[in-house]
XYZ file of C-alpha atoms in Angstrom:
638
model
C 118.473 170.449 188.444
C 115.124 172.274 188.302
C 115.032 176.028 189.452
C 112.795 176.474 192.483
C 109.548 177.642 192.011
C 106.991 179.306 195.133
C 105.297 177.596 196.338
C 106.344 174.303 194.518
C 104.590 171.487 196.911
C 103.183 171.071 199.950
C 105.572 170.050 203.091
C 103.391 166.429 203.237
C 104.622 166.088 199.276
C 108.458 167.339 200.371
C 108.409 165.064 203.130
C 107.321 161.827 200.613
C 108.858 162.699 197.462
C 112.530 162.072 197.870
C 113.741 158.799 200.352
C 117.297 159.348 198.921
C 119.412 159.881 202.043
C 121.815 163.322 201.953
C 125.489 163.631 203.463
C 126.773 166.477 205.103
C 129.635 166.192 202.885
C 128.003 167.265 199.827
C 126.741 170.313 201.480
C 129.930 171.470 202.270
C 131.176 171.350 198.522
C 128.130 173.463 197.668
C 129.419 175.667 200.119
C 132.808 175.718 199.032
C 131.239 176.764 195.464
C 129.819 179.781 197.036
C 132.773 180.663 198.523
C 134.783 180.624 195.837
C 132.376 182.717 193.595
C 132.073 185.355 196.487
C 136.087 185.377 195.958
C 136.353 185.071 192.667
C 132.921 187.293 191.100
C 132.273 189.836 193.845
C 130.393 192.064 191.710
C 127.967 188.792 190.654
C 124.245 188.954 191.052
C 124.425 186.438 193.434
C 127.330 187.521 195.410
C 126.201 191.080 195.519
C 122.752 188.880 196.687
C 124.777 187.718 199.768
C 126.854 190.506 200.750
C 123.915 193.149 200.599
C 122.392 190.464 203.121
C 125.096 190.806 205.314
C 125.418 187.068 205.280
C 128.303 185.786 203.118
C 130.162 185.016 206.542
C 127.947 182.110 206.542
C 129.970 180.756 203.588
C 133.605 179.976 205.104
C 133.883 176.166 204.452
C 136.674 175.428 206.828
C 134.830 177.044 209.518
C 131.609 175.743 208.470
C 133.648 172.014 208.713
C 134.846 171.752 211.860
C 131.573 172.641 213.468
C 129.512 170.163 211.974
C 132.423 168.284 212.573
C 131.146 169.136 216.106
C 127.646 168.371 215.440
C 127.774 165.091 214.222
C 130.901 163.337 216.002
C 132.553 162.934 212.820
C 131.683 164.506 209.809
C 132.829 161.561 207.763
C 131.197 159.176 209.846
C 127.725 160.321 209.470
C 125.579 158.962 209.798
C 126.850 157.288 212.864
C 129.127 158.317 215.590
C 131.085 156.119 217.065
C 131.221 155.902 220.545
C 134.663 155.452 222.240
C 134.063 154.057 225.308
C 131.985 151.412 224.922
C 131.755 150.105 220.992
C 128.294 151.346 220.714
C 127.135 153.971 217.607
C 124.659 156.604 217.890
C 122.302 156.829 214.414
C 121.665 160.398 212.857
C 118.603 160.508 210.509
C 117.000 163.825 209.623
C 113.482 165.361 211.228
C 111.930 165.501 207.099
C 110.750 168.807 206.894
C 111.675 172.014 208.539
C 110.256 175.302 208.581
C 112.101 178.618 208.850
C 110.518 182.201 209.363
C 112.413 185.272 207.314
C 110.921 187.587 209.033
C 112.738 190.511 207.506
C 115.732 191.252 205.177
C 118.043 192.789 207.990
C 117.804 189.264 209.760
C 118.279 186.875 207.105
C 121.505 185.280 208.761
C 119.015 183.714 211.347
C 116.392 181.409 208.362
C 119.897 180.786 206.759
C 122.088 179.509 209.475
C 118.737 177.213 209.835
C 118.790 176.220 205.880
C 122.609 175.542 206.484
C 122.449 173.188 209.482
C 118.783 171.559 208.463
C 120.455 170.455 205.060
C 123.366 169.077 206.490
C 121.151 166.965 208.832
C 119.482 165.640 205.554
C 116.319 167.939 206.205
C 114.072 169.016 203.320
C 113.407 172.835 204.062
C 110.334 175.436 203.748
C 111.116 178.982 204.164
C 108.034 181.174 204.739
C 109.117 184.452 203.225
C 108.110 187.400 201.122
C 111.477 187.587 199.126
C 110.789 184.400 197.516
C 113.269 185.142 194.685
C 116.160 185.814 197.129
C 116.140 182.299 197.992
C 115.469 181.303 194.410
C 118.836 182.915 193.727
C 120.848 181.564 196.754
C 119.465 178.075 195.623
C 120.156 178.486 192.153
C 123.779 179.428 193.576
C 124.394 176.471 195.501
C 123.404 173.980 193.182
C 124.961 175.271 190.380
C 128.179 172.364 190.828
C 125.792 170.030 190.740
C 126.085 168.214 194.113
C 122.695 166.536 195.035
C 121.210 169.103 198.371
C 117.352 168.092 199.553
C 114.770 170.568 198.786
C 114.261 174.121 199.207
C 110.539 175.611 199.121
C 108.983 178.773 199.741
C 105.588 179.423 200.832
C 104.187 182.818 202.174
C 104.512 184.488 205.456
C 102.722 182.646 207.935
C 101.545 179.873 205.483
C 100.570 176.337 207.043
C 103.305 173.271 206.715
C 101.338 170.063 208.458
C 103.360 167.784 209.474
C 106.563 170.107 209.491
C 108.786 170.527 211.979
C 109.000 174.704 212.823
C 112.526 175.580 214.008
C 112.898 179.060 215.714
C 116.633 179.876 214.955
C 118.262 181.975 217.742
C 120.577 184.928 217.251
C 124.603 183.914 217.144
C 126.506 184.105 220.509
C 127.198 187.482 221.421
C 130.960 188.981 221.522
C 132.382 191.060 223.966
C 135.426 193.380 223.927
C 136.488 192.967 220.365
C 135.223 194.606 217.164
C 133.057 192.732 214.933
C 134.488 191.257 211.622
C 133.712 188.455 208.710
C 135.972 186.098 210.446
C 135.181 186.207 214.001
C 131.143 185.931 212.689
C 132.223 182.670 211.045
C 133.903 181.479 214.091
C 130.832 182.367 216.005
C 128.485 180.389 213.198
C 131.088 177.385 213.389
C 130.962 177.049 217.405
C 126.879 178.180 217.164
C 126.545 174.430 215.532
C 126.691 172.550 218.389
C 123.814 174.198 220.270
C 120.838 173.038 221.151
C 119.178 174.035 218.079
C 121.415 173.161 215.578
C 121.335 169.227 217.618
C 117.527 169.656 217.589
C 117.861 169.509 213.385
C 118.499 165.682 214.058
C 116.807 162.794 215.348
C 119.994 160.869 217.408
C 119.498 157.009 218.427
C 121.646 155.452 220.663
C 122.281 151.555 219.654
C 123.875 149.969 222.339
C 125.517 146.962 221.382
C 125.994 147.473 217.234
C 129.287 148.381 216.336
C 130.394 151.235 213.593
C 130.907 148.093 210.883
C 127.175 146.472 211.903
C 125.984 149.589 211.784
C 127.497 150.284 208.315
C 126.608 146.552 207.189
C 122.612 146.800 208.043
C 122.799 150.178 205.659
C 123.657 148.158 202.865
C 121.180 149.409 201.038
C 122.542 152.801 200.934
C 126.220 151.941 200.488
C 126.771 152.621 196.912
C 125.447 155.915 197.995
C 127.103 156.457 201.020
C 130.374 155.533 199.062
C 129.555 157.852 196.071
C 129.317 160.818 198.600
C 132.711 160.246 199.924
C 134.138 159.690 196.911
C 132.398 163.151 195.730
C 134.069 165.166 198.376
C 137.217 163.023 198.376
C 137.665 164.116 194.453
C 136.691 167.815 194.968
C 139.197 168.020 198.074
C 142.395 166.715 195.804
C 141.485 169.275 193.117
C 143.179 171.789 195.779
C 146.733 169.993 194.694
C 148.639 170.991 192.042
C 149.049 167.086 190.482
C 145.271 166.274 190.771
C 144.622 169.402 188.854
C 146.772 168.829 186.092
C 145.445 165.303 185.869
C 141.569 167.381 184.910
C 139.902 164.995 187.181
C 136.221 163.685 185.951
C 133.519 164.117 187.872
C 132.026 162.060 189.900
C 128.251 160.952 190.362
C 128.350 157.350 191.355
C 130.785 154.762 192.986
C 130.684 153.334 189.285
C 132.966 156.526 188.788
C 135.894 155.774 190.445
C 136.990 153.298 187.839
C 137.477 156.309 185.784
C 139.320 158.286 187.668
C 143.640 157.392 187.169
C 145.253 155.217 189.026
C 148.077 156.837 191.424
C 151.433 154.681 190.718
C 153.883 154.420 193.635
C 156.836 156.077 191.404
C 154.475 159.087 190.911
C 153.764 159.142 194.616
C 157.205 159.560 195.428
C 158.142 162.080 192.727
C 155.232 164.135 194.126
C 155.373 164.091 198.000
C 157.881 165.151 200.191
C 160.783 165.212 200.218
C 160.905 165.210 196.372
C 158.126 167.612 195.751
C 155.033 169.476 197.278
C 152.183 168.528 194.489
C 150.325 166.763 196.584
C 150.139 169.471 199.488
C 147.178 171.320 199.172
C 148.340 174.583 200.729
C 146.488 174.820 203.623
C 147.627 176.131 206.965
C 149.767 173.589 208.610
C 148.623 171.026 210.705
C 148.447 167.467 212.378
C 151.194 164.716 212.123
C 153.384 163.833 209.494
C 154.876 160.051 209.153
C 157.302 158.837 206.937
C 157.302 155.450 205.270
C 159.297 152.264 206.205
C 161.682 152.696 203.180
C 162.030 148.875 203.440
C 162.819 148.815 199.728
C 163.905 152.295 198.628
C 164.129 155.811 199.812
C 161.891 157.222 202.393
C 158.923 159.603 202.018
C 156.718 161.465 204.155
C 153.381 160.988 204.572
C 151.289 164.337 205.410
C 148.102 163.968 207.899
C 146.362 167.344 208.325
C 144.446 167.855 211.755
C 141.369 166.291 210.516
C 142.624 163.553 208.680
C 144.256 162.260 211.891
C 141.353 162.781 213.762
C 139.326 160.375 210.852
C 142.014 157.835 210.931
C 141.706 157.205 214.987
C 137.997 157.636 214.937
C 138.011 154.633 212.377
C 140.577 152.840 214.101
C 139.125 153.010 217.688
C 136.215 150.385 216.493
C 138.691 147.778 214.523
C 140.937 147.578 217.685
C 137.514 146.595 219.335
C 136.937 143.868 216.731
C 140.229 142.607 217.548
C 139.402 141.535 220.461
C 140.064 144.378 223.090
C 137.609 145.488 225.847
C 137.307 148.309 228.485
C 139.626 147.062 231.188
C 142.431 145.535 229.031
C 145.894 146.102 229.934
C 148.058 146.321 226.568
C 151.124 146.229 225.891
C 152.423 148.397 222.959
C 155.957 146.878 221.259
C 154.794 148.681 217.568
C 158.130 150.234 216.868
C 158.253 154.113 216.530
C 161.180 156.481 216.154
C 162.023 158.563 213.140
C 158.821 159.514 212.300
C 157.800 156.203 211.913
C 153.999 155.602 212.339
C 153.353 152.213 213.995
C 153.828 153.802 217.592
C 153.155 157.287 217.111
C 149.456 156.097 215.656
C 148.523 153.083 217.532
C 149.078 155.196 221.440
C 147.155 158.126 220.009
C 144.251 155.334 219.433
C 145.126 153.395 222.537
C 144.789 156.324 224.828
C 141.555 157.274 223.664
C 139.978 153.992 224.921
C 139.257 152.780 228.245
C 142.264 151.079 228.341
C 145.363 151.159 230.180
C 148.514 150.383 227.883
C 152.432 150.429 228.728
C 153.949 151.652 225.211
C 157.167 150.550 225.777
C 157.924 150.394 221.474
C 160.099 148.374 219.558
C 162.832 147.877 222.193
C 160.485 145.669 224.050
C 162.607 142.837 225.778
C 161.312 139.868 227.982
C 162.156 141.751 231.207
C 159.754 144.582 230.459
C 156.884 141.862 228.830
C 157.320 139.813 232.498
C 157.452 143.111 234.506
C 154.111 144.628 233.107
C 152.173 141.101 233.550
C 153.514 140.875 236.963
C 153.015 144.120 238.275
C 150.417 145.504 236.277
C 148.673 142.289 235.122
C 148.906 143.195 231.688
C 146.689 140.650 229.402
C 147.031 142.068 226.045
C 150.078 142.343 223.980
C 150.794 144.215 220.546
C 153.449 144.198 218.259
C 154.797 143.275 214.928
C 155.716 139.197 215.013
C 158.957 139.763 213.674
C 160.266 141.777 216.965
C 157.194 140.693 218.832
C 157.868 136.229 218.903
C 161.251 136.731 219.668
C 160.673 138.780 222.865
C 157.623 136.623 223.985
C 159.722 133.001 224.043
C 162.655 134.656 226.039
C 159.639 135.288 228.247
C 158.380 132.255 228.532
C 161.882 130.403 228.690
C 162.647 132.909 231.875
C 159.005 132.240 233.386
C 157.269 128.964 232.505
C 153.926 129.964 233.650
C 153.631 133.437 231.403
C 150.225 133.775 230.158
C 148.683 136.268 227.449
C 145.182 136.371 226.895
C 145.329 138.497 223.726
C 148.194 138.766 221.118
C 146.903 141.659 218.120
C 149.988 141.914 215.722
C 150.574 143.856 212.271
C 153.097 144.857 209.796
C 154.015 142.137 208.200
C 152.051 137.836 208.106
C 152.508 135.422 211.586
C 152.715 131.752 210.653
C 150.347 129.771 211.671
C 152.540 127.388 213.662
C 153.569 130.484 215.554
C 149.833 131.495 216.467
C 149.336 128.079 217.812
C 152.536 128.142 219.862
C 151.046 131.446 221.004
C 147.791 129.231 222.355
C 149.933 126.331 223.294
C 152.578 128.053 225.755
C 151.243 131.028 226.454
C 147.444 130.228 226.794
C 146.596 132.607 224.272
C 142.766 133.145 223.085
C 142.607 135.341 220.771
C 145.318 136.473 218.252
C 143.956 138.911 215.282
C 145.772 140.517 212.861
C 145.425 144.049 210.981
C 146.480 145.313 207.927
C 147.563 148.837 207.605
C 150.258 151.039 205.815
C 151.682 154.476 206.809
C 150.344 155.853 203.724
C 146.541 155.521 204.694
C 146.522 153.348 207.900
C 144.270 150.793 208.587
C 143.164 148.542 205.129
C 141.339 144.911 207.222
C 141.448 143.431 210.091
C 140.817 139.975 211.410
C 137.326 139.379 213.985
C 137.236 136.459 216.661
C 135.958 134.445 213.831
C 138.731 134.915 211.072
C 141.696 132.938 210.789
C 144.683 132.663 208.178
C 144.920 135.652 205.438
C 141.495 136.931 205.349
C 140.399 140.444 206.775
C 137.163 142.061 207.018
C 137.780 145.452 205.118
C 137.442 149.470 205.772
C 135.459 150.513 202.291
C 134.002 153.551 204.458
C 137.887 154.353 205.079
C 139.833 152.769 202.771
C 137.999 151.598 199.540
C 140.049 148.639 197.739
C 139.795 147.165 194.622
C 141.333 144.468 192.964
C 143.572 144.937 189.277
C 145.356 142.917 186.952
C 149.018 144.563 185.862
C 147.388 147.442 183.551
C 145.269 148.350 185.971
C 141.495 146.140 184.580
C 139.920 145.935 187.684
C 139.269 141.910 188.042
C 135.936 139.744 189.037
C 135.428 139.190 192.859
C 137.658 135.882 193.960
C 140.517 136.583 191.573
C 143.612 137.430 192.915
C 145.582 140.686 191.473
C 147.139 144.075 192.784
C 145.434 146.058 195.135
C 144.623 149.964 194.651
C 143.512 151.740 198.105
C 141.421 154.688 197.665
C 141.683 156.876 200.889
C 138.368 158.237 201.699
C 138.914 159.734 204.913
C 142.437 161.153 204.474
C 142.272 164.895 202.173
C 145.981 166.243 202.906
C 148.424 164.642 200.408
C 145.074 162.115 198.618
C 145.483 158.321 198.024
C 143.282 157.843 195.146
C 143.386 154.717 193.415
C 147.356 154.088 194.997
C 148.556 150.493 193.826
C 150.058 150.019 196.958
C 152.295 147.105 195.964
C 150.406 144.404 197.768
C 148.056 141.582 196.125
C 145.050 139.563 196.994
C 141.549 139.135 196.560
C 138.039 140.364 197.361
C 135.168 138.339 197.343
C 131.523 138.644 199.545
C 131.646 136.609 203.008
C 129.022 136.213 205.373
C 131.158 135.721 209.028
C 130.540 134.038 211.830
C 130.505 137.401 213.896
C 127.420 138.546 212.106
C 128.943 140.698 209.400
C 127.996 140.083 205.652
C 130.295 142.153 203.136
C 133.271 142.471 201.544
C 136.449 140.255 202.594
C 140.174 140.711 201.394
C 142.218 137.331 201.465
C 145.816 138.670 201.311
C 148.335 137.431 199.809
C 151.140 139.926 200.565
C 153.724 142.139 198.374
C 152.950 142.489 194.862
C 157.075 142.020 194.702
C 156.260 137.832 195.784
C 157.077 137.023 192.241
C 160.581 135.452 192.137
C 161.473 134.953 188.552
C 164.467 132.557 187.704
C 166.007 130.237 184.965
C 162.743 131.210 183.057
C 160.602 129.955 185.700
C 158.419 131.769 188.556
C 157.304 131.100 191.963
C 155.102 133.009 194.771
C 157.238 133.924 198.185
C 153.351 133.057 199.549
C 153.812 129.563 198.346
C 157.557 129.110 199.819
C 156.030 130.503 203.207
C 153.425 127.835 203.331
C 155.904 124.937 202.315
C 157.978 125.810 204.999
C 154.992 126.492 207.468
C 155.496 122.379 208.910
C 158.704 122.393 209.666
C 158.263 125.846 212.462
C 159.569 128.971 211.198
C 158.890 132.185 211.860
C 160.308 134.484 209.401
C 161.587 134.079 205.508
C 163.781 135.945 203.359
C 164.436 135.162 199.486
C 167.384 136.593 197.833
C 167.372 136.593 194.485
C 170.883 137.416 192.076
C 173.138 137.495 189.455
C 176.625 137.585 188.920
C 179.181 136.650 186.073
C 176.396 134.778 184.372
C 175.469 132.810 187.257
C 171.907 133.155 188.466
C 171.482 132.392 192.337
C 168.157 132.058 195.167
C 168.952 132.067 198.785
C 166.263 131.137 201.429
C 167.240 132.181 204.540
C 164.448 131.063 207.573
C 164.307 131.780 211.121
C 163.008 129.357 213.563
C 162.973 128.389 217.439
C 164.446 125.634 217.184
C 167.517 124.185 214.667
C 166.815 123.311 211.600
C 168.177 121.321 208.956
C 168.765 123.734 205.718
C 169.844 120.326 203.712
C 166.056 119.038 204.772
C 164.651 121.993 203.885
C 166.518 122.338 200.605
C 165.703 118.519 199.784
C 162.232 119.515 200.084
C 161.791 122.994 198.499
C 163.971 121.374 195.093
C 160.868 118.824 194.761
C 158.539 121.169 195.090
C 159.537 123.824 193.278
C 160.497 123.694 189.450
C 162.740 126.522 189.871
C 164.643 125.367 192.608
C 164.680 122.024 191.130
C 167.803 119.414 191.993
C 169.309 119.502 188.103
C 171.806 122.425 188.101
C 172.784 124.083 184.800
C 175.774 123.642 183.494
C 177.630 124.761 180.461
C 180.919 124.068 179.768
C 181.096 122.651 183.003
C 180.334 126.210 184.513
C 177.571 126.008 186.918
C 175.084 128.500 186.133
C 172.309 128.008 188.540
C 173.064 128.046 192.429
C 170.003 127.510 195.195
C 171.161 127.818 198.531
C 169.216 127.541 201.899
C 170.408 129.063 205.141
C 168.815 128.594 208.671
C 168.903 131.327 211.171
C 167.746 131.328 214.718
C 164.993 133.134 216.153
C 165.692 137.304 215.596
C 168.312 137.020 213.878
C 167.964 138.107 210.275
C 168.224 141.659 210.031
C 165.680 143.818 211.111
C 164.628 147.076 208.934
C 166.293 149.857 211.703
C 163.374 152.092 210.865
C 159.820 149.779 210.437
C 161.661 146.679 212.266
C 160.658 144.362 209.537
C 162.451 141.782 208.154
C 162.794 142.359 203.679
C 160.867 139.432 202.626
C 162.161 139.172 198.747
C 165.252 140.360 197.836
C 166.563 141.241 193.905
C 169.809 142.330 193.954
C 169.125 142.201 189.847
C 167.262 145.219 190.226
C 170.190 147.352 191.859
C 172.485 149.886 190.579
């Protein structure tokens, strides 16, 4: 980048020259730089520059975080914040220009506090000054890393700026009874952001009635860079871990980049995160929740949310339980199962109780007595849960009281069947029933508006990016189905980046009938829906949907081998009896590999397929995540 020169333009020509919208985020990176070169080269030109000045307070990044944190609603939101109680956003864009007085060397905390909190707000800034090349060196400083900052100019002392916007920057908070040190001055900068002044950097427009992702969606223009600035400070934020620095991480300029960066396999995951190791901890002073995961299929981990990252992941959450279909007013009932550190609970009342809601979390031990209770005596209309604990609970209530009604049924965790959703309509009057997609690892992936049906799901890019792979990792044309890597932009203790989560599906552009053009995941499920057999293959997605007709709710496939004998066992659950010959019959014509001709040699059968029908509940339930295992390969165990 070009060094600054005084004067270099006029504030008219600053204002003009460069419609390239800044992030907040990027700021705070060139921050971080400065920080680290006042630690590491205190006897540097530039560091001496600062500390002379009195002001290298100024550069504490985690201080510096959290209050425009503050500022903005949501540092990783801007430019929008969200509003919680009524699905609106309010816009930030910057003023243009801003001018800032240094009136003399022993205040120059005051014109930089301003530069500090104008850039964030995406401000080009003039400093009228007779130290011109003190500022030449504190710019040179902060964009030596590279990260794109607007403008910094310098004109003289008292020099015109038409069409500028003069800010008068006041003097920090005083402090009384305690001594005055670094620290406490960066506290005071951090909760000086919030002021008047500092909100008087911005222009702020309230939009009543556009939602974060219409919000986001009308920006399209800016996405790529929107993206690319998350992804910057996403990359720069895992370099504090032990295993992204070994991996020498490239940097990034562009959401183009990401493709370059390595993809995160779930084996490494677990070799680096706790319990098994601390290489993706980044060392920082403890805070926020940790979850752990399911452990459906293996051993669990735990999954590390600092302070902020929590705070991201319900900020971005708040607005897809409103496109599900909840209101101010509704009365939900929480059956996501929680114990053991287990996230569905613990994550989805820290988002419910933020909204103007009122919800019973009564958790996976839900029965029909409490469901009947809460409608009766607290007319609750809303009901979520996970279908495989959820259905079972809902049709004892209905059995026990014929004229149950539930306006709203929002599930997750694992697929509902379609003939469930409309029993849900049929018999309990149901209007809307949405699902979302989400993981412990990095929360919510898409969710499903008023006007989505079946597996597709408006998706999270500004939270979760996704992209679709083939098996070495080729990222695949839009519309063709493959593995799914979720990049976790919001989330900076214990990074996602690139994390082939182990589910599949595709992502192609949709325009919806709510209003939303964009991205859209169809999902297919598990990457582990491969069942190979007697040489042959077949999707567990494709057995669900063949069984879909005949009313069941949940599927298992069991898939092994023993003394040479190769075996597949479909085990269903359903409402109402079933006839596992019938469904047998059917699945053998369908299927190649369940075809009728067993193999024999020698007269030794060496092919069994065997279908067993279960009732409604009762396959066995995960005791942790409450789901039910959908595919089985007792191959692959010890």
């Amino acid at each position: 980048m070009t060094a600054m020169t005084t004067p270099i333009r006029s504030a008219a020509q600053a204002q003009t020259a460069d419609t390239t919208p800044h992030y907040p985020t990027d700021l705070l990176l060139a921050v971080a730089h400065v920080e680290q070169t006042l630690a590491r080269e205190p006897g540097s030109p530039a560091a001496r520059a600062l500390a002379d000045a009195g002001v290298d307070f100024l550069f504490r990044t985690e201080e510096l975080t959290e209050g425009l944190d503050e500022l903005f609603g949501g540092v990783c939101q801007y430019p929008w914040q969200p509003l919680t109680d009524s699905n609106d956003v309010i816009a930030f864009s910057p003023l243009g220009t801003v001018v800032l007085d240094d009136a003399a060397p022993d205040t120059t905390e005051k014109p930089l506090r301003g530069l500090l909190l104008a850039w964030a707000a995406g401000n080009d800034v003039i400093v009228r000054t007779a130290r011109p090349n003190w500022w030449r060196t504190l710019d040179n400083l902060m964009r030596a890393p590279g990260f794109p900052l607007p403008a910094l100019l310098t004109v003289e002392p008292g020099a015109p700026c038409p069409g500028a916007h003069h800010i008068d920057v006041p003097p920090l908070p005083p402090v009384r009874g305690q001594l005055r040190d670094a620290a406490l001055d960066a506290r005071r900068f951090r909760l000086d952001c919030t002021s008047g002044w500092a909100q008087s950097l911005s222009r702020r427009e309230y939009l009543p009635g556009t939602a974060l992702a219409q919000a986001r969606a009308t920006d399209s223009a800016w996405q790529d860079a929107r993206i690319a600035a998350r992804l910057r400070y996403l990359v720069e934020r895992a370099r504090r871990t032990s295993y992204y620095r070994g991996l020498s991480l490239p940097q990034v300029a562009d959401r183009s980049d990401l493709q370059h960066l390595p993809i995160l396999e779930k084996s490494a995951l677990e070799r680096h995160s706790l319990p098994a190791g601390r290489e993706l901890c980044s060392g920082d002073r403890p805070s926020g929740e940790v979850l752990r995961s399911g452990a459906t299929s293996g051993d669990p981990r735990y999954i590390v949310f600092s302070r902020a990252d929590w705070t991201n992941m319900v900020r971005e959450a708040i607005p897809v339980l409103y496109a599900l279909g909840l209101r101010p007013g509704d009365r939900v009932i929480n059956t996501l199962f929680g114990g053991e550190l287990y996230g569905g609970m613990v994550t989805s009342q820290n988002e419910l109780s933020r909204m103007p809601l009122e919800t019973y979390t009564v958790g996976g031990v839900a029965t029909a007595d409490h469901v009947l209770m809460l409608v009766r005596s607290f007319e609750a209309n809303v009901v979520l849960g996970m279908p495989a604990l959820l259905l079972p609970v809902l049709r004892n209530a209905k059995a026990a009281c014929p004229d149950l009604r539930i306006e709203k049924v929002l599930y997750g965790g694992s697929p509902m069947m379609e003939s469930d959703k409309q029993w849900l309509r049929d018999e309990l009057g149901t209007r809307i029933v949405a699902s979302v997609l989400a993981a412990n690892d990095g929360a919510q992936l898409g969710y499903q508006c008023s006007e989505m049906s079946g597996t597709r799901h408006h998706v999270c890019d500004d939270y979760n990016l996704l992209e679709v792979v083939d098996e070495q990792g080729r990222p695949l044309p839009d519309g063709e189905f493959g593995e799914l890597l979720v990049t976790s932009m919001q989330k900076f203790e214990g990074p996602l980046i690139r994390y082939r989560i182990g589910d599949v599906g595709r992502i192609y552009e949709h325009s919806c009938g709510c209003g939303l053009t964009g991205r859209v995941l169809d999902y297919l499920g598990r990457s582990d829906g491969l069942i190979k057999a007697r040489s042959q293959t077949m999707l567990y997605a494709d057995v669900v949907a063949e069984l879909a007709p005949f009313g069941v709710s949940q599927v298992q496939i069991e898939v092994a081998s023993h003394d040479r004998v190769e075996s597949v066992v479909i085990r269903t659950e359903s409402s109402r009896p079933l006839d596992p010959e019938a469904l047998r019959a059917h699945l053998e014509s369908t299927f190649e590999l369940l075809g009728t001709r067993q193999e024999f040699e020698s007269d030794e059968v060496l092919f069994r397929f065997v279908v067993e029908c279960h009732g409604e509940g009762e396959l066995p339930r995960h005791p942790v995540s409450g789901k039910v295992r959908t595919v089985i390969d007792r191959r692959l165990e010890p």
